Amino acid sequence: MRALTMALAALVGMAGFSAGASAQETARFVSRVGGGAISGTESYTIADTPAGRDLTATVTLKRGGSESTLTLRESFDRAWAAERYEVNVSGAMGAASATAERRQNVLALAVKTPAGSPTLSVPVTPRQVLMENLVAAPYQVLLNVTGGEPGAITVVVPFQMVTVGATLEDGGAVDGTLDGKPIAARKLLLKVAGVTTEVCFDPATRRLLRVYTPGQDAELRREGFELAGASAPKPAAPPAGVTERTVTFRQIDGAPYPAVLCLPKAPSPAPLVVMLQGSGPNDRDETIGPNKPFRDIAWGLAERGVASLRYDKRTYAFPKAYTGTLDSESIDDGVDAVKFAATLPGIDHAHVYVLGHSLGGLAAIYVAERVRVAGLVLMATAGRTMDKVIRDQVKELAAGRGDAALEETLQMQDRIMAKVRAGTATAAELRGQPPATIRDMIVRDPIAELEKTHVPLLVLRGDQDAQTFPEDFDALAAVAAKRPGSASRAFPGLTHIFTPTGGAGGVRAIFEPGHVSPAVIATIASWITTGSLPR
């Protein structure tokens, strides 16, 4: 589910960058996240100046049919201490910018929007680096600041207006090739906020070669560099007795809409679950970093006698056919998928269910209004209007910034959401997202819509979910408690995607490698096949 932190917006300029300097190094990187769910390129140049050095970088990222561009400019003194910084984002990620400027012993951060101008001052410290997610250039700066040596560092994230302590640890030797020639590289382990990132570099030149974050399955790799023995991962196979085949359930713009039908060995006919993903351009497995929760659920249900149908979202497979509404994003295709499932051989047509995760749960409710289903499985679904949920998400993301900064952020959020509801918000205030799209999402009331349906419900939540909240679960569970054949269950220690977390949870816990808890899958299967929950 989107965490729409509205504290970022209009582009601002910054004077003071040097011009006319000669290039010291130019590098080009390729990036990917989640096996290719996000891909992109980056080029950066570091140039000598009379006062120190200038860095310029351009990053292009693609997800589905959407593209975003990030540009970065940063100036340093001769000791690689940051003097000025400016980053701009445009495209599908929205229009946004953040700046930083050194003022004696303080680094002044600023993010400006039409609704407000939050600022933050942080002390300048030794071994301090300004960083952004999925950008390689700051890691080259990290190597230059530290000399490639382990130790404590300070990471400043201007867009999030936070500063955190981190450590660099020696990760040992790494063999690889650069432009086809063998190279003996070194690896540092950057540990920050519970996340470990591998930073590979050439110790002779300190040239950055590769950045990899296992928890996100995110890689930034210098063009021409390959790890020794690197090869494409072998595709995972379904469990024994489970079969999958590709089917087509509708046409979009004249092209077939492919889906995966996952079938159990027995029984036949089998009950079937149509699966609706959360927000954003998700693939059929709802890939999030290294995790594939929908594949986990489909295979686990099939082992327990329940078939499933899953498919890439329209915003992933056919982005040009997306018109900016939840109907276009999920509901229309969900209705067609249910109708298609009711025609399949080997399926119990009287027992076709819809499983919705996160925003997909809201869509599932509307599907149940428009076509006959046997029941709804609502996983980590909002039980309040989305503006209230987003406000709580903002509080979660802003935790630790101090009461005054949090209150300023929430007031800004409230002003923007009020303008969205009134139809007067601008795209700049929404980080480039169309105001009509956000309004379409936040005016939908899940409880009011759920009351229009009469089907049994299964409501599920992990108690480490940082994107929906106990108030949401309680509201949905209250409806389930009054409806025959319905049930609800909360699971301790599970994230928004129902994977176990070994830490304190939080918004980044969904990027920890893992699988959907077998207890969750067993609960869904038992409810569908027996009408009751396992003990």
Short mmCIF file of C-alpha atoms in Angstrom, two decimals:
data_model
loop_
_atom_site.label_atom_id
_atom_site.label_comp_id
_atom_site.label_asym_id
_atom_site.label_seq_id
_atom_site.Cartn_x
_atom_site.Cartn_y
_atom_site.Cartn_z
CA MET A 1 0.00 0.00 0.00
CA ARG A 2 1.35 3.41 -0.86
CA ALA A 3 2.78 5.44 1.99
CA LEU A 4 1.93 8.83 0.49
CA THR A 5 4.21 11.06 2.50
CA MET A 6 3.31 14.44 1.08
CA ALA A 7 6.28 16.31 2.46
CA LEU A 8 8.01 16.42 -0.95
CA ALA A 9 7.05 18.43 -4.00
CA ALA A 10 8.03 21.41 -6.14
CA LEU A 11 11.43 21.71 -7.78
CA VAL A 12 13.77 24.30 -6.30
CA GLY A 13 17.04 25.65 -7.65
CA MET A 14 20.37 25.90 -5.91
CA ALA A 15 23.20 28.20 -6.85
CA GLY A 16 26.85 27.71 -6.14
CA PHE A 17 27.89 24.61 -8.09
CA SER A 18 31.16 24.97 -9.94
CA ALA A 19 31.24 24.96 -13.72
CA GLY A 20 33.81 24.21 -16.35
CA ALA A 21 35.74 21.59 -14.41
CA SER A 22 37.47 18.69 -16.10
CA ALA A 23 36.11 15.17 -15.57
CA GLN A 24 37.94 12.99 -13.10
CA GLU A 25 35.83 9.89 -13.59
CA THR A 26 32.71 8.93 -15.47
CA ALA A 27 30.91 5.69 -14.63
CA ARG A 28 27.79 3.94 -15.82
CA PHE A 29 25.71 1.50 -13.74
CA VAL A 30 22.72 -0.75 -14.34
CA SER A 31 20.17 -1.32 -11.62
CA ARG A 32 17.50 -3.90 -10.84
CA VAL A 33 15.21 -4.72 -7.94
CA GLY A 34 13.24 -7.88 -7.26
CA GLY A 35 14.44 -9.89 -10.25
CA GLY A 36 13.68 -7.04 -12.63
CA ALA A 37 10.43 -5.64 -11.18
CA ILE A 38 12.36 -2.34 -11.22
CA SER A 39 15.24 -1.77 -13.64
CA GLY A 40 17.26 1.20 -14.74
CA THR A 41 20.53 2.89 -15.60
CA GLU A 42 22.74 5.50 -13.99
CA SER A 43 25.64 7.59 -15.19
CA TYR A 44 27.70 9.84 -12.94
CA THR A 45 30.72 12.07 -13.33
CA ILE A 46 33.09 13.31 -10.64
CA ALA A 47 35.09 16.38 -11.64
CA ASP A 48 37.94 18.30 -10.01
CA THR A 49 37.28 21.97 -9.21
CA PRO A 50 39.50 24.68 -7.70
CA ALA A 51 37.64 24.29 -4.39
CA GLY A 52 37.29 20.53 -4.38
CA ARG A 53 35.07 18.27 -6.48
CA ASP A 54 31.66 18.25 -8.15
CA LEU A 55 29.47 15.21 -8.74
CA THR A 56 26.63 14.99 -11.23
CA ALA A 57 24.45 11.91 -11.73
CA THR A 58 21.39 10.95 -13.77
CA VAL A 59 19.31 7.90 -12.86
CA THR A 60 16.45 6.42 -14.90
CA LEU A 61 14.22 3.78 -13.29
CA LYS A 62 11.46 1.75 -14.94
CA ARG A 63 8.72 -0.27 -13.29
CA GLY A 64 6.19 -1.87 -15.58
CA GLY A 65 5.44 0.76 -18.19
CA SER A 66 6.28 3.70 -15.90
CA GLU A 67 9.55 5.62 -15.92
CA SER A 68 11.10 8.06 -13.46
CA THR A 69 14.23 10.20 -13.63
CA LEU A 70 16.43 11.36 -10.76
CA THR A 71 19.19 13.94 -11.12
CA LEU A 72 21.80 14.60 -8.44
CA ARG A 73 24.36 17.38 -8.06
CA GLU A 74 26.74 17.60 -5.14
CA SER A 75 29.84 19.67 -4.35
CA PHE A 76 32.62 18.71 -1.91
CA ASP A 77 35.71 20.28 -0.40
CA ARG A 78 39.11 18.67 -0.94
CA ALA A 79 38.50 16.29 2.01
CA TRP A 80 35.22 15.04 0.48
CA ALA A 81 33.02 16.85 3.01
CA ALA A 82 29.69 17.81 1.42
CA GLU A 83 29.21 21.52 0.74
CA ARG A 84 26.05 21.62 -1.39
CA TYR A 85 23.57 19.03 -2.54
CA GLU A 86 20.51 18.98 -4.81
CA VAL A 87 18.38 16.05 -5.99
CA ASN A 88 15.34 16.26 -8.29
CA VAL A 89 12.85 13.54 -9.20
CA SER A 90 10.38 13.59 -12.09
CA GLY A 91 8.14 11.14 -13.94
CA ALA A 92 6.13 8.30 -12.42
CA MET A 93 7.67 8.87 -8.97
CA GLY A 94 6.28 12.40 -9.02
CA ALA A 95 7.93 15.82 -9.11
CA ALA A 96 10.03 16.38 -5.99
CA SER A 97 13.31 17.82 -4.81
CA ALA A 98 15.50 18.06 -1.74
CA THR A 99 18.50 20.26 -0.99
CA ALA A 100 21.29 20.48 1.55
CA GLU A 101 23.84 23.20 2.20
CA ARG A 102 26.75 23.39 4.61
CA ARG A 103 26.65 26.41 6.90
CA GLN A 104 29.77 26.36 9.03
CA ASN A 105 29.34 23.26 11.23
CA VAL A 106 25.72 22.56 10.29
CA LEU A 107 24.16 20.88 7.25
CA ALA A 108 20.83 22.59 6.42
CA LEU A 109 18.29 20.26 4.76
CA ALA A 110 15.17 21.56 3.02
CA VAL A 111 12.21 20.08 1.18
CA LYS A 112 9.63 22.52 -0.20
CA THR A 113 6.01 22.02 -1.24
CA PRO A 114 3.10 24.40 -1.90
CA ALA A 115 1.65 23.17 1.41
CA GLY A 116 4.74 23.87 3.51
CA SER A 117 8.52 23.96 3.73
CA PRO A 118 9.93 21.51 6.28
CA THR A 119 13.57 22.02 7.17
CA LEU A 120 16.09 20.26 9.36
CA SER A 121 19.61 21.11 10.51
CA VAL A 122 22.06 18.34 11.33
CA PRO A 123 25.63 18.68 12.61
CA VAL A 124 28.51 18.13 10.22
CA THR A 125 30.51 15.11 11.39
CA PRO A 126 33.54 13.20 10.13
CA ARG A 127 32.83 10.33 7.70
CA GLN A 128 29.41 11.73 6.82
CA VAL A 129 27.68 10.76 3.55
CA LEU A 130 24.44 11.95 1.93
CA MET A 131 22.59 9.03 0.30
CA GLU A 132 19.46 8.22 -1.70
CA ASN A 133 17.85 4.86 -2.39
CA LEU A 134 18.80 3.11 -5.66
CA VAL A 135 21.52 5.63 -6.53
CA ALA A 136 25.10 4.37 -6.96
CA ALA A 137 27.03 7.65 -6.91
CA PRO A 138 26.76 8.20 -3.12
CA TYR A 139 28.43 4.83 -2.58
CA GLN A 140 31.42 6.05 -4.59
CA VAL A 141 31.46 9.08 -2.31
CA LEU A 142 31.31 6.70 0.67
CA LEU A 143 34.46 4.95 -0.56
CA ASN A 144 36.23 8.28 -1.09
CA VAL A 145 35.18 9.62 2.34
CA THR A 146 36.28 6.50 4.21
CA GLY A 147 39.17 5.42 2.00
CA GLY A 148 37.43 2.05 1.77
CA GLU A 149 38.21 1.37 5.42
CA PRO A 150 35.78 -0.14 7.99
CA GLY A 151 34.48 1.96 10.86
CA ALA A 152 31.61 4.12 11.99
CA ILE A 153 29.97 6.58 9.59
CA THR A 154 26.97 8.90 9.56
CA VAL A 155 24.35 8.60 6.82
CA VAL A 156 22.12 11.56 5.96
CA VAL A 157 19.03 10.96 3.79
CA PRO A 158 17.89 14.40 2.60
CA PHE A 159 14.57 13.28 1.09
CA GLN A 160 13.55 11.64 4.36
CA MET A 161 15.22 14.38 6.43
CA VAL A 162 16.88 11.88 8.75
CA THR A 163 20.41 11.22 9.92
CA VAL A 164 21.44 7.82 11.28
CA GLY A 165 24.56 6.17 12.55
CA ALA A 166 25.95 3.28 10.52
CA THR A 167 28.94 0.96 10.40
CA LEU A 168 31.20 -0.37 7.68
CA GLU A 169 32.57 -3.87 8.19
CA ASP A 170 35.13 -5.79 6.16
CA GLY A 171 33.35 -8.33 3.94
CA GLY A 172 36.48 -9.97 2.55
CA ALA A 173 37.78 -10.56 -0.97
CA VAL A 174 35.57 -10.82 -4.04
CA ASP A 175 36.64 -12.26 -7.39
CA GLY A 176 35.18 -10.97 -10.61
CA THR A 177 35.89 -9.56 -14.04
CA LEU A 178 35.85 -5.99 -15.29
CA ASP A 179 35.53 -5.55 -19.03
CA GLY A 180 36.45 -9.22 -19.41
CA LYS A 181 39.64 -9.02 -17.31
CA PRO A 182 40.03 -10.64 -13.87
CA ILE A 183 39.88 -8.27 -10.91
CA ALA A 184 40.51 -8.90 -7.20
CA ALA A 185 37.88 -6.77 -5.50
CA ARG A 186 37.04 -6.11 -1.86
CA LYS A 187 33.67 -6.01 -0.15
CA LEU A 188 32.45 -3.77 2.64
CA LEU A 189 29.23 -4.42 4.56
CA LEU A 190 27.30 -1.22 5.21
CA LYS A 191 24.93 -1.73 8.14
CA VAL A 192 22.35 1.00 8.69
CA ALA A 193 18.93 0.88 10.38
CA GLY A 194 18.90 -2.91 10.43
CA VAL A 195 19.65 -3.21 6.70
CA THR A 196 22.92 -4.66 5.34
CA THR A 197 24.26 -3.58 1.95
CA GLU A 198 27.26 -5.13 0.21
CA VAL A 199 29.62 -2.58 -1.39
CA CYS A 200 32.19 -4.09 -3.77
CA PHE A 201 35.09 -1.99 -5.04
CA ASP A 202 38.55 -2.12 -6.60
CA PRO A 203 40.97 -1.59 -3.67
CA ALA A 204 43.69 -0.27 -6.01
CA THR A 205 41.58 2.64 -7.28
CA ARG A 206 38.58 2.69 -4.89
CA ARG A 207 36.34 2.50 -7.94
CA LEU A 208 32.85 1.31 -7.03
CA LEU A 209 31.93 -1.96 -8.77
CA ARG A 210 28.69 -3.24 -7.27
CA VAL A 211 26.14 -2.44 -4.56
CA TYR A 212 23.75 -5.16 -3.44
CA THR A 213 21.10 -5.12 -0.71
CA PRO A 214 19.92 -8.71 -0.12
CA GLY A 215 16.86 -7.62 1.86
CA GLN A 216 15.52 -5.77 -1.18
CA ASP A 217 17.17 -7.95 -3.83
CA ALA A 218 18.41 -4.59 -5.14
CA GLU A 219 21.58 -4.43 -7.24
CA LEU A 220 23.54 -1.50 -8.69
CA ARG A 221 26.31 -2.87 -10.93
CA ARG A 222 29.00 -1.07 -12.91
CA GLU A 223 28.69 -1.87 -16.61
CA GLY A 224 31.34 -4.43 -17.53
CA PHE A 225 31.67 -5.88 -14.01
CA GLU A 226 30.62 -9.46 -13.27
CA LEU A 227 31.02 -11.49 -10.11
CA ALA A 228 32.96 -14.70 -10.57
CA GLY A 229 30.55 -17.57 -11.11
CA ALA A 230 27.56 -15.27 -11.47
CA SER A 231 24.69 -16.84 -13.38
CA ALA A 232 20.99 -16.44 -13.71
CA PRO A 233 19.10 -18.00 -10.79
CA LYS A 234 17.28 -21.24 -11.52
CA PRO A 235 13.53 -20.66 -11.60
CA ALA A 236 11.72 -22.14 -8.62
CA ALA A 237 9.43 -25.08 -9.30
CA PRO A 238 6.04 -25.71 -7.68
CA PRO A 239 5.84 -28.35 -4.93
CA ALA A 240 5.33 -31.98 -5.87
CA GLY A 241 1.80 -32.64 -7.07
CA VAL A 242 1.12 -28.97 -7.83
CA THR A 243 0.84 -27.91 -11.46
CA GLU A 244 0.76 -24.48 -13.09
CA ARG A 245 -0.22 -23.45 -16.59
CA THR A 246 -0.67 -20.18 -18.40
CA VAL A 247 -4.20 -19.21 -19.38
CA THR A 248 -5.73 -16.09 -20.96
CA PHE A 249 -8.83 -14.58 -19.42
CA ARG A 250 -9.45 -11.37 -21.36
CA GLN A 251 -8.12 -8.98 -24.00
CA ILE A 252 -6.70 -5.51 -23.37
CA ASP A 253 -5.94 -3.26 -26.33
CA GLY A 254 -6.17 -6.34 -28.53
CA ALA A 255 -3.55 -8.26 -26.55
CA PRO A 256 -4.26 -11.38 -24.47
CA TYR A 257 -4.13 -10.95 -20.69
CA PRO A 258 -2.11 -13.92 -19.40
CA ALA A 259 -2.67 -15.48 -15.99
CA VAL A 260 -1.30 -18.44 -14.05
CA LEU A 261 -3.72 -21.18 -13.04
CA CYS A 262 -2.30 -23.14 -10.11
CA LEU A 263 -3.97 -26.52 -9.58
CA PRO A 264 -3.79 -29.04 -6.76
CA LYS A 265 -3.37 -32.75 -7.36
CA ALA A 266 -6.73 -33.31 -5.67
CA PRO A 267 -9.62 -32.81 -5.25
CA SER A 268 -11.37 -32.23 -8.52
CA PRO A 269 -13.37 -30.12 -8.82
CA ALA A 270 -11.40 -27.83 -6.51
CA PRO A 271 -12.35 -24.48 -4.94
CA LEU A 272 -10.45 -21.56 -6.47
CA VAL A 273 -9.12 -18.23 -5.22
CA VAL A 274 -8.67 -15.19 -7.50
CA MET A 275 -5.82 -13.07 -6.11
CA LEU A 276 -5.74 -9.24 -6.18
CA GLN A 277 -2.48 -7.45 -5.35
CA GLY A 278 -1.84 -4.29 -3.40
CA SER A 279 -1.17 -0.87 -4.88
CA GLY A 280 1.38 -0.13 -7.54
CA PRO A 281 2.40 -2.01 -10.71
CA ASN A 282 2.76 -5.49 -9.17
CA ASP A 283 3.51 -8.67 -11.06
CA ARG A 284 1.48 -11.88 -10.60
CA ASP A 285 3.61 -12.99 -7.63
CA GLU A 286 3.28 -9.56 -5.96
CA THR A 287 7.09 -9.46 -5.89
CA ILE A 288 8.42 -7.19 -3.14
CA GLY A 289 12.21 -7.16 -2.91
CA PRO A 290 13.28 -10.82 -2.57
CA ASN A 291 9.78 -11.96 -1.58
CA LYS A 292 6.91 -13.36 -3.66
CA PRO A 293 3.94 -13.56 -1.30
CA PHE A 294 1.30 -14.47 -3.91
CA ARG A 295 3.41 -17.34 -5.23
CA ASP A 296 3.88 -18.58 -1.68
CA ILE A 297 0.13 -18.45 -1.07
CA ALA A 298 -0.79 -20.06 -4.41
CA TRP A 299 1.59 -22.99 -3.92
CA GLY A 300 0.67 -23.42 -0.26
CA LEU A 301 -3.06 -23.44 -1.03
CA ALA A 302 -2.57 -25.95 -3.86
CA GLU A 303 -0.81 -28.30 -1.44
CA ARG A 304 -3.96 -28.09 0.66
CA GLY A 305 -6.44 -28.72 -2.17
CA VAL A 306 -7.27 -25.14 -3.24
CA ALA A 307 -6.67 -23.83 -6.78
CA SER A 308 -5.81 -20.21 -7.57
CA LEU A 309 -5.65 -17.72 -10.42
CA ARG A 310 -3.10 -14.90 -10.33
CA TYR A 311 -1.98 -12.41 -12.98
CA ASP A 312 0.10 -9.28 -13.51
CA LYS A 313 -1.79 -6.12 -12.62
CA ARG A 314 -2.93 -3.90 -15.46
CA THR A 315 -0.59 -1.17 -14.20
CA TYR A 316 2.29 -3.63 -14.67
CA ALA A 317 1.31 -5.45 -17.87
CA PHE A 318 -0.78 -2.82 -19.68
CA PRO A 319 0.04 0.58 -18.11
CA LYS A 320 -1.33 2.52 -21.09
CA ALA A 321 -4.76 0.97 -20.43
CA TYR A 322 -4.81 2.32 -16.86
CA THR A 323 -7.13 5.32 -16.51
CA GLY A 324 -6.29 6.38 -12.96
CA THR A 325 -9.12 4.76 -10.98
CA LEU A 326 -9.30 1.73 -8.72
CA ASP A 327 -11.82 0.27 -11.16
CA SER A 328 -9.20 0.39 -13.92
CA GLU A 329 -6.34 -0.64 -11.63
CA SER A 330 -7.93 -3.74 -10.06
CA ILE A 331 -11.72 -4.01 -9.88
CA ASP A 332 -12.61 -4.47 -13.58
CA ASP A 333 -9.96 -7.14 -14.13
CA GLY A 334 -10.93 -8.87 -10.88
CA VAL A 335 -14.55 -9.14 -12.04
CA ASP A 336 -13.46 -10.62 -15.38
CA ALA A 337 -11.08 -13.04 -13.64
CA VAL A 338 -13.89 -14.35 -11.40
CA LYS A 339 -16.19 -14.81 -14.39
CA PHE A 340 -13.42 -16.65 -16.23
CA ALA A 341 -12.68 -18.91 -13.23
CA ALA A 342 -16.33 -19.99 -13.20
CA THR A 343 -15.86 -21.49 -16.68
CA LEU A 344 -12.72 -23.53 -16.00
CA PRO A 345 -12.86 -27.35 -16.00
CA GLY A 346 -11.77 -29.02 -12.78
CA ILE A 347 -12.94 -26.04 -10.70
CA ASP A 348 -15.87 -26.02 -8.28
CA HIS A 349 -17.76 -23.12 -9.85
CA ALA A 350 -19.88 -22.61 -6.73
CA HIS A 351 -16.77 -22.02 -4.65
CA VAL A 352 -14.79 -19.23 -6.33
CA TYR A 353 -13.32 -16.84 -3.74
CA VAL A 354 -11.49 -13.52 -4.04
CA LEU A 355 -8.35 -12.88 -1.97
CA GLY A 356 -7.27 -9.25 -1.77
CA HIS A 357 -4.07 -8.01 -0.18
CA SER A 358 -3.70 -4.43 1.04
CA LEU A 359 -5.37 -2.14 -1.55
CA GLY A 360 -6.38 -5.34 -3.35
CA GLY A 361 -8.65 -6.05 -0.38
CA LEU A 362 -10.59 -2.86 -1.03
CA ALA A 363 -10.85 -3.83 -4.70
CA ALA A 364 -12.03 -7.33 -3.71
CA ILE A 365 -15.00 -5.83 -1.84
CA TYR A 366 -16.14 -4.06 -5.00
CA VAL A 367 -15.65 -7.25 -7.04
CA ALA A 368 -18.01 -9.04 -4.64
CA GLU A 369 -20.63 -6.33 -5.29
CA ARG A 370 -20.50 -6.90 -9.04
CA VAL A 371 -20.17 -10.66 -9.48
CA ARG A 372 -21.10 -13.73 -7.47
CA VAL A 373 -18.32 -15.04 -5.21
CA ALA A 374 -18.31 -17.64 -2.44
CA GLY A 375 -16.41 -15.44 -0.02
CA LEU A 376 -13.71 -12.81 0.52
CA VAL A 377 -10.26 -13.17 2.09
CA LEU A 378 -9.10 -9.70 3.19
CA MET A 379 -5.38 -9.65 4.03
CA ALA A 380 -3.82 -6.52 5.59
CA THR A 381 -6.74 -4.49 4.24
CA ALA A 382 -7.72 -0.99 5.30
CA GLY A 383 -10.91 -0.80 7.35
CA ARG A 384 -11.01 3.01 7.19
CA THR A 385 -10.88 5.52 4.35
CA MET A 386 -7.41 5.73 2.88
CA ASP A 387 -6.70 9.30 3.97
CA LYS A 388 -6.88 8.12 7.59
CA VAL A 389 -4.65 5.14 6.86
CA ILE A 390 -2.15 7.31 4.99
CA ARG A 391 -2.01 9.70 7.95
CA ASP A 392 -1.02 6.82 10.21
CA GLN A 393 1.55 5.71 7.65
CA VAL A 394 3.06 9.20 7.70
CA LYS A 395 3.28 9.02 11.50
CA GLU A 396 5.05 5.68 11.21
CA LEU A 397 7.55 7.00 8.67
CA ALA A 398 8.17 10.23 10.62
CA ALA A 399 8.73 8.49 13.95
CA GLY A 400 11.87 9.71 15.66
CA ARG A 401 11.92 13.15 14.00
CA GLY A 402 10.67 14.92 17.11
CA ASP A 403 7.23 16.11 18.16
CA ALA A 404 7.44 19.50 16.44
CA ALA A 405 8.57 18.09 13.09
CA LEU A 406 5.95 15.33 13.28
CA GLU A 407 3.16 17.82 14.01
CA GLU A 408 4.28 20.03 11.11
CA THR A 409 4.27 17.05 8.77
CA LEU A 410 0.83 15.89 9.89
CA GLN A 411 -0.64 19.37 9.54
CA MET A 412 0.72 19.54 6.01
CA GLN A 413 -0.73 16.10 5.30
CA ASP A 414 -4.15 17.12 6.61
CA ARG A 415 -4.18 20.30 4.50
CA ILE A 416 -3.30 18.39 1.35
CA MET A 417 -5.87 15.62 1.95
CA ALA A 418 -8.57 18.24 2.57
CA LYS A 419 -7.69 19.82 -0.77
CA VAL A 420 -7.78 16.40 -2.46
CA ARG A 421 -11.29 15.75 -1.16
CA ALA A 422 -12.37 19.24 -2.25
CA GLY A 423 -10.92 18.71 -5.71
CA THR A 424 -8.48 21.62 -5.43
CA ALA A 425 -5.15 19.79 -4.89
CA THR A 426 -2.38 20.04 -7.48
CA ALA A 427 -0.10 17.31 -8.81
CA ALA A 428 2.89 19.13 -7.32
CA GLU A 429 1.39 18.77 -3.83
CA LEU A 430 1.00 15.03 -4.47
CA ARG A 431 4.55 14.36 -5.68
CA GLY A 432 3.35 14.30 -9.28
CA GLN A 433 0.45 11.90 -8.75
CA PRO A 434 -2.83 12.87 -10.43
CA PRO A 435 -5.18 14.46 -7.86
CA ALA A 436 -8.20 12.69 -9.37
CA THR A 437 -6.53 9.31 -8.82
CA ILE A 438 -5.79 10.03 -5.16
CA ARG A 439 -9.30 11.36 -4.62
CA ASP A 440 -10.79 8.23 -6.20
CA MET A 441 -8.88 6.17 -3.65
CA ILE A 442 -9.53 8.15 -0.47
CA VAL A 443 -13.28 8.70 -0.91
CA ARG A 444 -13.97 4.96 -0.94
CA ASP A 445 -15.30 3.68 2.39
CA PRO A 446 -14.48 -0.03 2.83
CA ILE A 447 -16.99 -0.65 5.63
CA ALA A 448 -19.86 1.05 3.78
CA GLU A 449 -19.09 -1.01 0.68
CA LEU A 450 -18.66 -4.21 2.66
CA GLU A 451 -22.13 -3.74 4.15
CA LYS A 452 -23.52 -3.90 0.61
CA THR A 453 -22.24 -7.47 0.26
CA HIS A 454 -23.51 -10.55 2.07
CA VAL A 455 -20.71 -13.04 1.45
CA PRO A 456 -18.64 -14.71 4.20
CA LEU A 457 -15.40 -12.95 5.18
CA LEU A 458 -12.00 -14.02 6.41
CA VAL A 459 -10.07 -11.04 7.81
CA LEU A 460 -6.31 -11.47 8.45
CA ARG A 461 -3.51 -9.23 9.73
CA GLY A 462 0.07 -9.53 10.96
CA ASP A 463 0.74 -7.58 14.13
CA GLN A 464 4.01 -6.17 12.75
CA ASP A 465 2.18 -4.59 9.80
CA ALA A 466 3.31 -0.95 9.47
CA GLN A 467 1.03 -0.10 6.53
CA THR A 468 -2.37 -1.00 7.94
CA PHE A 469 -3.18 -0.73 11.62
CA PRO A 470 -5.15 -2.37 14.46
CA GLU A 471 -8.02 0.08 13.89
CA ASP A 472 -8.37 -1.27 10.34
CA PHE A 473 -8.38 -4.90 11.44
CA ASP A 474 -10.85 -4.18 14.23
CA ALA A 475 -13.30 -2.43 11.88
CA LEU A 476 -13.28 -5.32 9.38
CA ALA A 477 -13.36 -7.97 12.11
CA ALA A 478 -16.44 -6.31 13.60
CA VAL A 479 -18.28 -6.82 10.31
CA ALA A 480 -17.05 -10.43 10.12
CA ALA A 481 -18.27 -11.08 13.69
CA LYS A 482 -21.85 -10.31 12.66
CA ARG A 483 -21.78 -12.28 9.41
CA PRO A 484 -22.46 -16.05 9.23
CA GLY A 485 -19.54 -18.18 8.08
CA SER A 486 -17.04 -15.39 8.72
CA ALA A 487 -13.92 -15.23 10.86
CA SER A 488 -10.90 -13.07 11.66
CA ARG A 489 -7.41 -13.74 12.96
CA ALA A 490 -4.31 -11.68 13.79
CA PHE A 491 -0.87 -13.32 13.66
CA PRO A 492 1.99 -12.34 15.97
CA GLY A 493 5.35 -11.42 14.49
CA LEU A 494 4.21 -11.11 10.85
CA THR A 495 4.68 -8.17 8.48
CA HIS A 496 2.36 -6.45 6.01
CA ILE A 497 3.03 -9.32 3.57
CA PHE A 498 2.65 -11.99 6.30
CA THR A 499 6.33 -12.91 6.40
CA PRO A 500 8.06 -13.33 9.79
CA THR A 501 10.30 -10.48 10.90
CA GLY A 502 13.31 -11.00 13.09
CA GLY A 503 13.49 -7.34 14.06
CA ALA A 504 11.17 -4.66 15.39
CA GLY A 505 9.00 -4.58 12.27
CA GLY A 506 8.53 -1.22 10.57
CA VAL A 507 7.95 -0.28 6.96
CA ARG A 508 11.15 -1.95 5.72
CA ALA A 509 10.41 -5.33 7.29
CA ILE A 510 8.66 -6.47 4.09
CA PHE A 511 12.08 -6.42 2.37
CA GLU A 512 13.57 -8.99 4.75
CA PRO A 513 13.88 -12.28 2.81
CA GLY A 514 11.21 -14.75 3.85
CA HIS A 515 8.05 -16.63 2.95
CA VAL A 516 4.42 -16.22 3.89
CA SER A 517 3.83 -18.01 7.18
CA PRO A 518 2.46 -21.56 6.72
CA ALA A 519 0.01 -20.77 9.55
CA VAL A 520 -1.56 -18.05 7.41
CA ILE A 521 -1.88 -20.33 4.39
CA ALA A 522 -3.31 -23.15 6.53
CA THR A 523 -5.86 -20.72 7.97
CA ILE A 524 -7.03 -19.63 4.50
CA ALA A 525 -7.21 -23.21 3.22
CA SER A 526 -9.09 -24.47 6.28
CA TRP A 527 -11.65 -21.66 6.09
CA ILE A 528 -12.28 -22.32 2.39
CA THR A 529 -12.46 -26.11 2.60
CA THR A 530 -14.14 -26.60 6.00
CA GLY A 531 -15.64 -23.22 6.92
CA SER A 532 -13.65 -23.06 10.14
CA LEU A 533 -10.20 -21.99 11.31
CA PRO A 534 -7.49 -24.38 12.49
CA ARG A 535 -6.75 -24.35 16.20
#
